[in-house]
Short mmCIF file of C-alpha atoms in Angstrom, two decimals:
data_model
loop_
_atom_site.label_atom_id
_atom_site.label_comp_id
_atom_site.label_asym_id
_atom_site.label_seq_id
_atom_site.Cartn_x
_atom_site.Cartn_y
_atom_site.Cartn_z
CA UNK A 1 0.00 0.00 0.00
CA UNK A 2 2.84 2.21 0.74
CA UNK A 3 3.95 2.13 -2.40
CA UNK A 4 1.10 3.64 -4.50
CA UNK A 5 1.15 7.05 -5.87
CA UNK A 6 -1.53 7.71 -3.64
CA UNK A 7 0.12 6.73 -0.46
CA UNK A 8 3.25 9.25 -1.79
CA UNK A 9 1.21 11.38 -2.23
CA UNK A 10 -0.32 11.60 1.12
CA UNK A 11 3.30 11.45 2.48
CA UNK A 12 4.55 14.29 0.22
CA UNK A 13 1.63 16.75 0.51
CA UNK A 14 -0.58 18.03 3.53
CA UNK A 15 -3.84 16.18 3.90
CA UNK A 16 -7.47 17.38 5.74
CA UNK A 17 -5.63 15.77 9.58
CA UNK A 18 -2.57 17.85 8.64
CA UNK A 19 -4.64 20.96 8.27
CA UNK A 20 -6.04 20.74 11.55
CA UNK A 21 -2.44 19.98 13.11
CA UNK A 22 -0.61 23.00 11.43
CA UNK A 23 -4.08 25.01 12.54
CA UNK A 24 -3.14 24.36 15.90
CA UNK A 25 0.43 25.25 15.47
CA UNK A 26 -0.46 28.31 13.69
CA UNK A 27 -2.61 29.28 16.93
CA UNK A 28 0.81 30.83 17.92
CA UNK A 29 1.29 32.95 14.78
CA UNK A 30 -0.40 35.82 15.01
CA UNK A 31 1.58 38.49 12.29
CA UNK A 32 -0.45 40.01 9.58
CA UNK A 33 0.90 37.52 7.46
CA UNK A 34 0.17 34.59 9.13
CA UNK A 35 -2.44 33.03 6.80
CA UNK A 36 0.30 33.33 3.96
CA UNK A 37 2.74 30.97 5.69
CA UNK A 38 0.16 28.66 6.96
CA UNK A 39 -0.66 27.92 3.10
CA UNK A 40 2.83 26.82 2.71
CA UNK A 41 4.42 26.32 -0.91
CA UNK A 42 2.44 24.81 -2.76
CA UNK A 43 -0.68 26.39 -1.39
CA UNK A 44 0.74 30.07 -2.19
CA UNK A 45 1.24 28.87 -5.83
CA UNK A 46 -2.28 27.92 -5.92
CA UNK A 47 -3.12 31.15 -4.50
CA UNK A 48 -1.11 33.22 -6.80
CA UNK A 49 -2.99 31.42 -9.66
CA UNK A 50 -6.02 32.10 -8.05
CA UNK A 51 -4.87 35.78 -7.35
CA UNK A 52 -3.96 36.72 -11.06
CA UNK A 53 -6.74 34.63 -12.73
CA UNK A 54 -8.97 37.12 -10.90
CA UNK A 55 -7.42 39.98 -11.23
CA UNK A 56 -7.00 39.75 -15.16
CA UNK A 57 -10.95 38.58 -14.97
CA UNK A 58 -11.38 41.48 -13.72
CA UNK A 59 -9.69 43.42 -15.85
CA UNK A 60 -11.08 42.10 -18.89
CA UNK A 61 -14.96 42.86 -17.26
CA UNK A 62 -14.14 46.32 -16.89
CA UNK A 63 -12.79 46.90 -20.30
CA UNK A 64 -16.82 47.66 -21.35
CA UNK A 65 -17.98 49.32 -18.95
CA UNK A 66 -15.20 51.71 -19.14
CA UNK A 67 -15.67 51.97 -22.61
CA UNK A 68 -19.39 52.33 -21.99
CA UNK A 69 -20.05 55.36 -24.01
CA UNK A 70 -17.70 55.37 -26.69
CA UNK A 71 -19.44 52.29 -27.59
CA UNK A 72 -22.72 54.00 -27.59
CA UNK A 73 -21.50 56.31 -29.90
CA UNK A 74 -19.77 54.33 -32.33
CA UNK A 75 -22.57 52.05 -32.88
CA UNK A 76 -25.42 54.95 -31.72
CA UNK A 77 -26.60 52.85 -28.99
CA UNK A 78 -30.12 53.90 -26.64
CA UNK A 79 -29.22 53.29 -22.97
CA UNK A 80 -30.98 50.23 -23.38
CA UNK A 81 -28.97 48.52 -25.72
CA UNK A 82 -26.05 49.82 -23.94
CA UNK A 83 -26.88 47.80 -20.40
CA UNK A 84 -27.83 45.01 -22.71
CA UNK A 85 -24.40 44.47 -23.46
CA UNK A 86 -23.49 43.89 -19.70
CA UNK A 87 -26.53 42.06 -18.72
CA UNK A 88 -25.76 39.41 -21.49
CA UNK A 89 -22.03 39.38 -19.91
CA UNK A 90 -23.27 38.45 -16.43
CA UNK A 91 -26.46 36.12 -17.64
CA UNK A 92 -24.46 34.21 -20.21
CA UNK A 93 -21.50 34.10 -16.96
CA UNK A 94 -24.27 32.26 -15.07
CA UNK A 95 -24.52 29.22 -17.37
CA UNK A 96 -20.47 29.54 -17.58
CA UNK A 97 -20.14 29.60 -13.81
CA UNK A 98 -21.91 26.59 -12.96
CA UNK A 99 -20.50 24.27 -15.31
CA UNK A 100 -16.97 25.37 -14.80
CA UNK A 101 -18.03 24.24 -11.01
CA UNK A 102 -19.14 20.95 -12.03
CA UNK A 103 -16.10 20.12 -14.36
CA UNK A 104 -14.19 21.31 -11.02
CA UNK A 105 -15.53 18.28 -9.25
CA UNK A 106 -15.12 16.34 -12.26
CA UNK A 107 -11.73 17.21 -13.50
CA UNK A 108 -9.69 19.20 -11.29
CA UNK A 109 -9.72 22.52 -10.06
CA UNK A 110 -6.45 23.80 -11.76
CA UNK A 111 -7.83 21.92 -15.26
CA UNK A 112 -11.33 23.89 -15.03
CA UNK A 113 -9.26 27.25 -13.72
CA UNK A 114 -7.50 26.93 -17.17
CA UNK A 115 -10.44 26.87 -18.81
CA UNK A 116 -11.88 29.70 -17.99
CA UNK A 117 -9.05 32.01 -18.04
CA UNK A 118 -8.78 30.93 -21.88
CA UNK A 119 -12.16 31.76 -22.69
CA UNK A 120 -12.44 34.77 -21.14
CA UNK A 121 -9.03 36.38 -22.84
CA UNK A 122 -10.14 34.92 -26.34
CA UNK A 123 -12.95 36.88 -26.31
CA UNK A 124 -12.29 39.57 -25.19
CA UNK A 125 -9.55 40.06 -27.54
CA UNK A 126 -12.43 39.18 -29.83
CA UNK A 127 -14.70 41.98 -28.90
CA UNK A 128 -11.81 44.76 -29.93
CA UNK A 129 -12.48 43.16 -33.85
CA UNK A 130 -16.24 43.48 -33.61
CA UNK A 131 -18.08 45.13 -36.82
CA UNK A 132 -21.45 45.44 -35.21
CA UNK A 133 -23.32 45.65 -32.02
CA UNK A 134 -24.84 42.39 -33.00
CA UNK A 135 -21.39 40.78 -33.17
CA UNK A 136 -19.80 42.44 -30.19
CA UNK A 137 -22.88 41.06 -28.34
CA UNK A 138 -22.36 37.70 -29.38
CA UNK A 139 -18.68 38.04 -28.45
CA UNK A 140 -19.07 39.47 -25.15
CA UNK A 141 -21.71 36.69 -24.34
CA UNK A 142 -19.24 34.12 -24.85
CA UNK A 143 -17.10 36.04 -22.90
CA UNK A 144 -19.24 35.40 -20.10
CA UNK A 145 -18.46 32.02 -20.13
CA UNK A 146 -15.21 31.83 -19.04
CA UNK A 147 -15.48 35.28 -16.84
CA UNK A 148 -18.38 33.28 -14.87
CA UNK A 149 -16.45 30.27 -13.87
CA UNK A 150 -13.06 31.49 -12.91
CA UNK A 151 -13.67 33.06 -9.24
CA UNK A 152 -15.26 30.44 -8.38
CA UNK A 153 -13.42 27.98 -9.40
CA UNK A 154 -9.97 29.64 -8.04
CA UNK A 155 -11.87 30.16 -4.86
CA UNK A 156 -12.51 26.16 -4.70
CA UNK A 157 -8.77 25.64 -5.30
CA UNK A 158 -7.31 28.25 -2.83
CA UNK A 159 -9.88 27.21 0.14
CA UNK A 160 -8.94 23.79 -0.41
CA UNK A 161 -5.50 24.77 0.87
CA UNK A 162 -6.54 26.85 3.88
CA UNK A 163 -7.71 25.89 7.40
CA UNK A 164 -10.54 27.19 8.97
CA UNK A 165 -8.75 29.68 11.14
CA UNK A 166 -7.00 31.71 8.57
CA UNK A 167 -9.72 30.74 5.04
CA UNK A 168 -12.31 34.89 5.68
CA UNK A 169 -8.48 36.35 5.35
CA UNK A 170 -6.97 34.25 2.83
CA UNK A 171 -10.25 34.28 0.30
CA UNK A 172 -10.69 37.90 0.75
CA UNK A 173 -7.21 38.45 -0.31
CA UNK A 174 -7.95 36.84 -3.50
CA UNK A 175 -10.95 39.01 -3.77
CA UNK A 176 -8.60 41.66 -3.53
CA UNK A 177 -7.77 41.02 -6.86
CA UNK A 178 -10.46 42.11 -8.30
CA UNK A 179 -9.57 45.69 -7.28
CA UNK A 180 -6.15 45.25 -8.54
CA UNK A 181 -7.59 44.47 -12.01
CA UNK A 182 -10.09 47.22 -11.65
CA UNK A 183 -7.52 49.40 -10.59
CA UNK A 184 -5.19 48.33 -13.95
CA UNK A 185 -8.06 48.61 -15.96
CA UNK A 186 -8.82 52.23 -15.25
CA UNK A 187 -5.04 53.44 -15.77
CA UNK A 188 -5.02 51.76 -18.61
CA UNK A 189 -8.28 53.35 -19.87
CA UNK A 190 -6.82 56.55 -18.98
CA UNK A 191 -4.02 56.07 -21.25
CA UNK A 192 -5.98 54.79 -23.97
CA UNK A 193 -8.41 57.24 -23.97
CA UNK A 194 -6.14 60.03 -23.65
CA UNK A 195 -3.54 59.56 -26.61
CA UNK A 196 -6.56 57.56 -28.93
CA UNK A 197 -9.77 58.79 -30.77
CA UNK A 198 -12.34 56.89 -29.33
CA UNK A 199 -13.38 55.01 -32.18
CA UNK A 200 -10.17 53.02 -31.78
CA UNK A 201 -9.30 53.14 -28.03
CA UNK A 202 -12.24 50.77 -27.47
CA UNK A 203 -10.75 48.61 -29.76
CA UNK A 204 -7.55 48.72 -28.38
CA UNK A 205 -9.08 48.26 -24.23
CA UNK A 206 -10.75 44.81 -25.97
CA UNK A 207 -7.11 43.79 -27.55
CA UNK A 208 -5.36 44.42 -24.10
CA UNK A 209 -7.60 41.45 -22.68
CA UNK A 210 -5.09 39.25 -24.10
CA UNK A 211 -2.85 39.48 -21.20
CA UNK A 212 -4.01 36.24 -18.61
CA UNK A 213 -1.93 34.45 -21.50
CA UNK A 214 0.56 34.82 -19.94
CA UNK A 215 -0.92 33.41 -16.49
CA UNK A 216 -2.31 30.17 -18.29
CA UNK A 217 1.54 29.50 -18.90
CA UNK A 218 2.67 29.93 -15.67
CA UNK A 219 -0.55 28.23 -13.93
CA UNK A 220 -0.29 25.01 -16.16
CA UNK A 221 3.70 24.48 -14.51
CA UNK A 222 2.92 25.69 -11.34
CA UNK A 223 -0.28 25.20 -9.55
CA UNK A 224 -1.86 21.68 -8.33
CA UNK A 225 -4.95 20.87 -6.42
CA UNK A 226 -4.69 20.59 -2.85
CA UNK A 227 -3.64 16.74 -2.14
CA UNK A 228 -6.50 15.59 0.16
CA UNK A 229 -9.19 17.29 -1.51
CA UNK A 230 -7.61 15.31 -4.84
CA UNK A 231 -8.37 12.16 -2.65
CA UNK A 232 -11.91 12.81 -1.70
CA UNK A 233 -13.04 14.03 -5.15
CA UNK A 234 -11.71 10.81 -6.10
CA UNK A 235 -13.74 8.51 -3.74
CA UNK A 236 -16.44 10.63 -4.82
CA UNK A 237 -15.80 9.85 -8.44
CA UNK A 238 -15.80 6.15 -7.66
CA UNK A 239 -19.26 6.18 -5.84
CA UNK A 240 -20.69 8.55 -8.63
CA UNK A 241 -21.37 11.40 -6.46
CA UNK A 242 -19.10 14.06 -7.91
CA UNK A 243 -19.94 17.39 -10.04
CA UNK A 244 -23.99 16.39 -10.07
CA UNK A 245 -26.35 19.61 -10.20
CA UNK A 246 -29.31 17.25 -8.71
CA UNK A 247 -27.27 16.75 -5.58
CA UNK A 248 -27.49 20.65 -4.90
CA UNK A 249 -31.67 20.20 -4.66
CA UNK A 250 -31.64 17.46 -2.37
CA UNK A 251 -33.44 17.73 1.04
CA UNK A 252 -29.82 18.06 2.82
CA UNK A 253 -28.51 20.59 0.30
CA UNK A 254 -31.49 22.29 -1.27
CA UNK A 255 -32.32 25.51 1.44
CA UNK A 256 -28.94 26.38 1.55
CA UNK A 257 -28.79 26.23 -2.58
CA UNK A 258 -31.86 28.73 -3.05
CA UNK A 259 -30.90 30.93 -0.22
CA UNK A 260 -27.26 31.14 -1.18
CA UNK A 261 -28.37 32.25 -4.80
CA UNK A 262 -30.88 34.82 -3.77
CA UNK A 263 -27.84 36.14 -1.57
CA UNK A 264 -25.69 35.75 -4.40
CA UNK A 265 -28.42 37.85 -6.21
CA UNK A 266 -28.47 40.53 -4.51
CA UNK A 267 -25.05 41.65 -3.77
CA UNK A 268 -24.32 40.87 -7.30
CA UNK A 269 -27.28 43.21 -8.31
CA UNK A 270 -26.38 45.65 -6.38
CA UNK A 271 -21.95 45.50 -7.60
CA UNK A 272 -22.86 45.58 -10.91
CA UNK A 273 -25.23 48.04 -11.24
CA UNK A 274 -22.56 50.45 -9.76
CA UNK A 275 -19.99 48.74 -11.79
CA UNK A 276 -21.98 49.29 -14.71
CA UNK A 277 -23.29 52.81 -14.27
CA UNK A 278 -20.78 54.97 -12.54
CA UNK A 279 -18.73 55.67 -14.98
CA UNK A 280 -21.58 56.61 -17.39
CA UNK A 281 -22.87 58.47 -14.19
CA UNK A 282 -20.01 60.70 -13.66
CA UNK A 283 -19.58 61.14 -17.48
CA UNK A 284 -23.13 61.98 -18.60
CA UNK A 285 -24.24 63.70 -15.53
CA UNK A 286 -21.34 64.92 -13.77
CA UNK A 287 -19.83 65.96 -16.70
CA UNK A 288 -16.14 65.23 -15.51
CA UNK A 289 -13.34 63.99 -18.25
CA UNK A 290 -11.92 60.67 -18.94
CA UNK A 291 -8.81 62.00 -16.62
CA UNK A 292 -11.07 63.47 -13.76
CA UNK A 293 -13.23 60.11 -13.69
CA UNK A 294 -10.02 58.30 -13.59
CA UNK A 295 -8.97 60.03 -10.78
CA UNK A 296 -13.01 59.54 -8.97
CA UNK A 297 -13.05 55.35 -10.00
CA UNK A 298 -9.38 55.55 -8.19
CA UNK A 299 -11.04 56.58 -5.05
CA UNK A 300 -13.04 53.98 -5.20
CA UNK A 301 -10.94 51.37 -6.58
CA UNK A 302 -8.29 52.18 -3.03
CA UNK A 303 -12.07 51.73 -1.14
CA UNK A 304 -12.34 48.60 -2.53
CA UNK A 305 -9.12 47.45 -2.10
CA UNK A 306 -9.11 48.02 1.42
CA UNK A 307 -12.52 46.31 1.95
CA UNK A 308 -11.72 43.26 0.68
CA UNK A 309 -8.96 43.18 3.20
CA UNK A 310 -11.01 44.20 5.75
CA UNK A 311 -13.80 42.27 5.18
CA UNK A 312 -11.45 39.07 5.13
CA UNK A 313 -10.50 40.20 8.68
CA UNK A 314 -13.99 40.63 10.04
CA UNK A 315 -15.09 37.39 8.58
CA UNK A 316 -13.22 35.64 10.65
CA UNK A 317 -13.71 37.84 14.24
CA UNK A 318 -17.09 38.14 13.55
CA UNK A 319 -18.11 35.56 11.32
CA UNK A 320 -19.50 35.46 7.68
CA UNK A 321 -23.34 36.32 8.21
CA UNK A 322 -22.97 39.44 10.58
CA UNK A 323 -19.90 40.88 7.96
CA UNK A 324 -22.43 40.27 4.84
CA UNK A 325 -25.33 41.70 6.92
CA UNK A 326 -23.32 44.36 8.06
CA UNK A 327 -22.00 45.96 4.65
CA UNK A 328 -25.26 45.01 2.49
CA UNK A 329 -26.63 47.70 4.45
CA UNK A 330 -23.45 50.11 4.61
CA UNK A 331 -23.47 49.73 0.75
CA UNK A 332 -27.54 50.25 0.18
CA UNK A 333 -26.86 53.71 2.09
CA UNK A 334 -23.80 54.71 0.56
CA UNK A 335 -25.74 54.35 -2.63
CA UNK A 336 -27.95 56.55 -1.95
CA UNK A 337 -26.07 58.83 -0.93
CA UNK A 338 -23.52 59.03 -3.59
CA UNK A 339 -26.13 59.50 -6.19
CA UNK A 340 -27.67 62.49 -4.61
CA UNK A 341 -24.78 64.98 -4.17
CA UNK A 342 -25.65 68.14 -5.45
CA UNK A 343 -24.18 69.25 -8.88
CA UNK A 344 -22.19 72.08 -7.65
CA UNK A 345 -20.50 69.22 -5.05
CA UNK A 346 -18.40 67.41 -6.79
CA UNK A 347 -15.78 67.10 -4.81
CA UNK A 348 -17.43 65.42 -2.18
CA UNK A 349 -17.90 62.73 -4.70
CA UNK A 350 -14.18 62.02 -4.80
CA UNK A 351 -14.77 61.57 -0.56
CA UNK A 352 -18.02 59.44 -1.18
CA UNK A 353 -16.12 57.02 -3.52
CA UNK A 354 -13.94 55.72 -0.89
CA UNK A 355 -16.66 54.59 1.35
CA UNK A 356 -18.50 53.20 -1.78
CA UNK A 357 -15.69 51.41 -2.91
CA UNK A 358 -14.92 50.02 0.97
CA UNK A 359 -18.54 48.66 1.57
CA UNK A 360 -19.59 47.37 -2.18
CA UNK A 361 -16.50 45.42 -2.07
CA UNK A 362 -15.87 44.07 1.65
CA UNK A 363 -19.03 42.24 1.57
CA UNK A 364 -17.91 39.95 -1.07
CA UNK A 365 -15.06 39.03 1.14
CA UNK A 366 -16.49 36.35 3.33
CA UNK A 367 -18.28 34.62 0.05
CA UNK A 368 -15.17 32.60 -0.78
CA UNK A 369 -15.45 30.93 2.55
CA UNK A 370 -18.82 31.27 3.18
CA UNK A 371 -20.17 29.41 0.13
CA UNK A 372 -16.94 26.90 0.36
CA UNK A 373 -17.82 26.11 3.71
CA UNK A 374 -21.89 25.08 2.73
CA UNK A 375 -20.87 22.55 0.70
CA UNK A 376 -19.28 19.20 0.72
CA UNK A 377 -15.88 18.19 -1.25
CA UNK A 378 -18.11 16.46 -3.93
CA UNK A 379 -19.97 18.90 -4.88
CA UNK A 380 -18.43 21.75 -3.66
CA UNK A 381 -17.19 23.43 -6.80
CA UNK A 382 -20.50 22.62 -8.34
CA UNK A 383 -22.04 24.47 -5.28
CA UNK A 384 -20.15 27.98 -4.99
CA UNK A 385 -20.49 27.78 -9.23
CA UNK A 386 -24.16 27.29 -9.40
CA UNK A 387 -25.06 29.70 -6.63
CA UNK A 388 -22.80 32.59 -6.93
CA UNK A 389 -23.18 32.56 -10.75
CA UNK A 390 -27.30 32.01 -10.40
CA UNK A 391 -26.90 35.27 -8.09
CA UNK A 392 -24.74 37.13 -11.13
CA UNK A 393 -27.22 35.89 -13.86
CA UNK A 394 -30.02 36.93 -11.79
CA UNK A 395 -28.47 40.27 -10.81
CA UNK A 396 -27.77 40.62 -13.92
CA UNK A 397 -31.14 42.64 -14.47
CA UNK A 398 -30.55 45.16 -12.67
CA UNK A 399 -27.65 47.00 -15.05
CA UNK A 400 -30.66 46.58 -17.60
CA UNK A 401 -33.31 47.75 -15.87
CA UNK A 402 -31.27 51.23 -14.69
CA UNK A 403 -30.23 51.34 -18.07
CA UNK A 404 -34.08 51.26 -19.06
CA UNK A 405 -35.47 53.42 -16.29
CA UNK A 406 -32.21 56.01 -16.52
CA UNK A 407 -33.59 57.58 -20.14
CA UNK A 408 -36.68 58.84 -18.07
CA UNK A 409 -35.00 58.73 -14.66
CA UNK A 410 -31.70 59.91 -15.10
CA UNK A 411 -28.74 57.47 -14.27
CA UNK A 412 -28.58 58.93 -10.58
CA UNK A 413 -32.38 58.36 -10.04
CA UNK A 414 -31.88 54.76 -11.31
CA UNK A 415 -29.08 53.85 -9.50
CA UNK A 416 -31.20 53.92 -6.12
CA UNK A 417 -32.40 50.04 -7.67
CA UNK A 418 -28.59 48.93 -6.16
CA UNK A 419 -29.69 49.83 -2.88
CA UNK A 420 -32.92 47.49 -3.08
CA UNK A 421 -30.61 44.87 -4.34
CA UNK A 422 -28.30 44.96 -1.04
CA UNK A 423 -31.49 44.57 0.96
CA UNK A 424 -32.51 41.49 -0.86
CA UNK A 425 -29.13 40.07 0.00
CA UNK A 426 -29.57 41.30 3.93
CA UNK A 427 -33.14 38.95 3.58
CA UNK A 428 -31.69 35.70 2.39
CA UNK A 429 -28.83 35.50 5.48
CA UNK A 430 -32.14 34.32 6.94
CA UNK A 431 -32.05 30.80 5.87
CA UNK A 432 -28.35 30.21 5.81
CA UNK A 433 -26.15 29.17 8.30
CA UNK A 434 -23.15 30.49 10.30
CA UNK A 435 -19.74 28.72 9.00
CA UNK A 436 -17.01 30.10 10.44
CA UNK A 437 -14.72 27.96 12.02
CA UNK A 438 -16.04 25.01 9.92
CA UNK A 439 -13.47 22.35 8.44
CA UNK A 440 -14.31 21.21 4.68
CA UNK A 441 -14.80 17.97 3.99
#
């Protein structure tokens, strides 16, 4: 028996028992970098996958809305049509999202984290050679695919690695990416925008989206899936249990699948309806310059940065319903607030975007953990893909429906449908359970 590769294996890597051991070793490590060392080598490889496949995701989602309204114009697009774009990103990212989570369970959570990262740079890049809005539709929908399934499928990979003490931190740091992208993304825009007539700086924000080439490379030498979750996935396997959608609706599983996705709805409603309309907001209404919004999103991309990293703290002290709860409602007011600052205030916009930034982004920082820590190993990629991307499909509407509402409304007036979204997600914490401090297995 000793001899097998699986016996090596459990002798080379850490399994589920040596998790809990090094937790209680760790107990003594207290630094602000204690959740990095605890992940040891091979599990900070898997996190820097994890890290860069987000950020670039990231990157590559904000190259349209950032390039919002020189898209309107080129193509002489109604609000509408406009939102439609982005609403066909995140519905199309639902479908993606759940079945990179099932070939997670069935394949490997570095093979499926390829995957996605692929898809989501090829078109992209294929967006920048679109002729029509018809075509750059299609495009960006099968963008979605691949944008969809890659958090969650990183977020499988990385948790997988982590122990219970140290997973609110160590997931929220990978949400941190998503800032970092964001934050790349808008300097990039800047640049482009600047030195470019607009007609082809869209073009060229699309071709950019080529970069998480580079990441495949390193990912495919580099990253593994954490050894004892390899084991269980393949038990699993043997007793056909693994990557099945029906297991999600059984009487053990099925509450915590619905309310997960309506929370998953909710926040996701209410991100990407900021996501999606800010920028248009402080162009349209606010009448600031590509360089002057640059310099607003970067408050708000420093906000968010911060609140992931926050959040991941809090998750932990005070676990992951009360953090959720707490910044679903700190977001629904900052909302508001934000989009009714007078017009002769706009510098206090530059203050509001910090806050804005802070609370719209640490509340995703416990759903890493959370929705890792609902599920079992079998179906636990197929869980945090079906219900976080049912959540982005279904909040999905809402960048269409403010789009709709904001040629009658005004995009300020229709914003106020991101706060109603955050409530929503405040509701569904209702039927879920408190996790923290749960092991996976």
């Amino acid at each position: 028996m000793s001899t097998t590769p699986e016996a090596r294996n459990r002798k080379e890597k850490p399994s589920q028992h040596t998790h809990e051991r090094h937790d209680s070793h760790d107990s003594h490590d207290s630094g602000a970098l204690a959740w990095f060392r605890a992940l040891g080598p091979r599990g900070r490889r898997a996190f820097a996958g994890a890290f860069g496949g987000y950020g670039l995701d990231s990157y590559d989602f904000y190259a349209l809305p950032l390039s919002m309204v020189a898209i309107a114009a080129y193509f002489g697009l109604s609000s509408g049509e406009t939102g439609l774009l982005v609403t066909t990103t995140l519905v199309v990212s639902a479908l993606g999202g759940a079945l990179a989570g099932v070939l997670a369970d069935r394949i490997g959570r570095v093979r499926a984290l390829l995957l996605t990262v692929i898809t989501y740079a090829l078109f992209t890049v294929l967006c920048g050679f679109a002729p029509n809005y018809e075509t750059l539709l299609v495009f960006r929908a099968l963008q979605g695919l691949g944008f969809g399934g890659e958090w969650a499928v990183g977020a499988v990979l990385v948790a997988e690695y982590t122990s219970a003490r140290h997973r609110g931190r160590t997931l929220a740091t990978v949400q941190s990416a998503w800032a970092v992208g964001w934050g790349l993304a808008v300097l990039v825009y800047t640049a482009v925008f600047q030195f470019l007539d607009d007609d082809l700086a869209w073009r060229v924000m699309f071709f950019t989206g080529a970069l998480p080439a580079l990441l495949v490379l390193w990912v495919r030498r580099n990253v593994q899936d954490a050894p004892a979750a390899a084991e269980r996935l393949e038990s699993a396997a043997e007793s056909g249990e693994r990557g099945s959608f029906a297991a999600l609706f059984r009487p053990g599983l099925l509450r915590v699948t619905l309310f997960a996705s309506l929370m998953a709805t909710g926040v996701q409603g209410g991100y990407y309806t900021l996501a999606t309309w800010v920028p248009a907001y402080l162009d349209d209404e606010r009448g600031l310059t590509v360089v002057t919004t640059g310099g607003f999103l970067a408050a708000q991309i420093v906000g968010a940065f911060t609140g992931y990293l926050t959040g991941g703290y809090l998750t932990d002290r005070l676990g992951r319903k009360k953090t959720i709860a707490v910044f679903a409602a700190l977001s629904a007011v900052c909302v508001l607030g934000y989009t009714n600052v007078p017009d002769t205030a706009d510098a206090l916009l530059l203050v509001l975007g910090f806050p804005l930034g802070f609370c719209m982004s640490a509340i995703f920082s416990g759903f890493g953990s959370f929705l890792a820590e609902l599920y079992p190993t079998a179906v636990r990629g197929t869980g945090q893909g079906f219900t976080y991307n049912v959540g982005r499909g279904l909040g999905a509407l809402f960048p269409t429906l403010v789009g709709t509402m904001a040629d009658s409304w005004g995009v300020g007036g229709a914003l106020v449908f991101g706060a109603l979204a955050y409530c929503l997600a405040a509701l569904a914490l209702l039927g879920l359970p408190e996790t923290r401090g749960r092991e996976l297995v």
